[in-house]
């Protein structure tokens, strides 16, 4: 079943807020920018993570140094899942942030 537009936006908003909270609570020297549904995380080393909503596809997209990833929301698990690898967003972020910023953060619940 496809997500309604309102539910999709609520889920992305909540996910982006959770991401902002996790990064804000970390000791990382980062810049967070949120504008027009796009959340950009800029690390001290110059690399970035960019989270954007793709409304027509009802997907959350992530751009990282290692590539671009598309996530569908799985109602059963209550998680964003990569449409290619079926990896949960939180698991992938732990791996990507470690590789990109050499720091371990807990993205449990995403």
mmCIF file with all atom_site columns, N, CA and C in Angstrom, residues 21 28 41 51 60 69 84 88 95:
data_model
loop_
_atom_site.group_PDB
_atom_site.id
_atom_site.type_symbol
_atom_site.label_atom_id
_atom_site.label_alt_id
_atom_site.label_comp_id
_atom_site.label_asym_id
_atom_site.label_entity_id
_atom_site.label_seq_id
_atom_site.pdbx_PDB_ins_code
_atom_site.Cartn_x
_atom_site.Cartn_y
_atom_site.Cartn_z
_atom_site.occupancy
_atom_site.B_iso_or_equiv
_atom_site.pdbx_formal_charge
_atom_site.auth_seq_id
_atom_site.auth_comp_id
_atom_site.auth_asym_id
_atom_site.auth_atom_id
_atom_site.pdbx_PDB_model_num
ATOM 1  N N  . UNK A 1 21 ? 18.484 15.856 15.805 1.00 0.00 ? 21 UNK A N  1
ATOM 2  C CA . UNK A 1 21 ? 18.706 15.653 17.237 1.00 0.00 ? 21 UNK A CA 1
ATOM 3  C C  . UNK A 1 21 ? 19.950 14.806 17.494 1.00 0.00 ? 21 UNK A C  1
ATOM 4  N N  . UNK A 1 28 ? 30.332 16.207 17.503 1.00 0.00 ? 28 UNK A N  1
ATOM 5  C CA . UNK A 1 28 ? 30.917 16.515 16.201 1.00 0.00 ? 28 UNK A CA 1
ATOM 6  C C  . UNK A 1 28 ? 30.837 18.010 15.889 1.00 0.00 ? 28 UNK A C  1
ATOM 7  N N  . UNK A 1 41 ? 24.007 17.767 6.111  1.00 0.00 ? 41 UNK A N  1
ATOM 8  C CA . UNK A 1 41 ? 24.940 17.629 7.228  1.00 0.00 ? 41 UNK A CA 1
ATOM 9  C C  . UNK A 1 41 ? 26.337 17.814 6.657  1.00 0.00 ? 41 UNK A C  1
ATOM 10 N N  . UNK A 1 51 ? 19.989 14.641 2.784  1.00 0.00 ? 51 UNK A N  1
ATOM 11 C CA . UNK A 1 51 ? 18.738 13.892 2.852  1.00 0.00 ? 51 UNK A CA 1
ATOM 12 C C  . UNK A 1 51 ? 17.664 14.710 2.150  1.00 0.00 ? 51 UNK A C  1
ATOM 13 N N  . UNK A 1 60 ? 12.706 8.614  0.578  1.00 0.00 ? 60 UNK A N  1
ATOM 14 C CA . UNK A 1 60 ? 13.704 9.463  1.213  1.00 0.00 ? 60 UNK A CA 1
ATOM 15 C C  . UNK A 1 60 ? 15.026 9.116  0.540  1.00 0.00 ? 60 UNK A C  1
ATOM 16 N N  . UNK A 1 69 ? 21.433 6.758  -2.294 1.00 0.00 ? 69 UNK A N  1
ATOM 17 C CA . UNK A 1 69 ? 20.606 5.658  -1.814 1.00 0.00 ? 69 UNK A CA 1
ATOM 18 C C  . UNK A 1 69 ? 19.156 6.126  -1.706 1.00 0.00 ? 69 UNK A C  1
ATOM 19 N N  . UNK A 1 84 ? 17.437 -0.992 -2.707 1.00 0.00 ? 84 UNK A N  1
ATOM 20 C CA . UNK A 1 84 ? 18.336 -1.938 -3.383 1.00 0.00 ? 84 UNK A CA 1
ATOM 21 C C  . UNK A 1 84 ? 18.846 -3.020 -2.432 1.00 0.00 ? 84 UNK A C  1
ATOM 22 N N  . UNK A 1 88 ? 18.414 -1.104 6.643  1.00 0.00 ? 88 UNK A N  1
ATOM 23 C CA . UNK A 1 88 ? 17.692 -0.042 7.328  1.00 0.00 ? 88 UNK A CA 1
ATOM 24 C C  . UNK A 1 88 ? 18.512 1.246  7.283  1.00 0.00 ? 88 UNK A C  1
ATOM 25 N N  . UNK A 1 95 ? 27.282 3.040  9.367  1.00 0.00 ? 95 UNK A N  1
ATOM 26 C CA . UNK A 1 95 ? 28.411 2.654  8.520  1.00 0.00 ? 95 UNK A CA 1
ATOM 27 C C  . UNK A 1 95 ? 28.955 3.854  7.739  1.00 0.00 ? 95 UNK A C  1
#
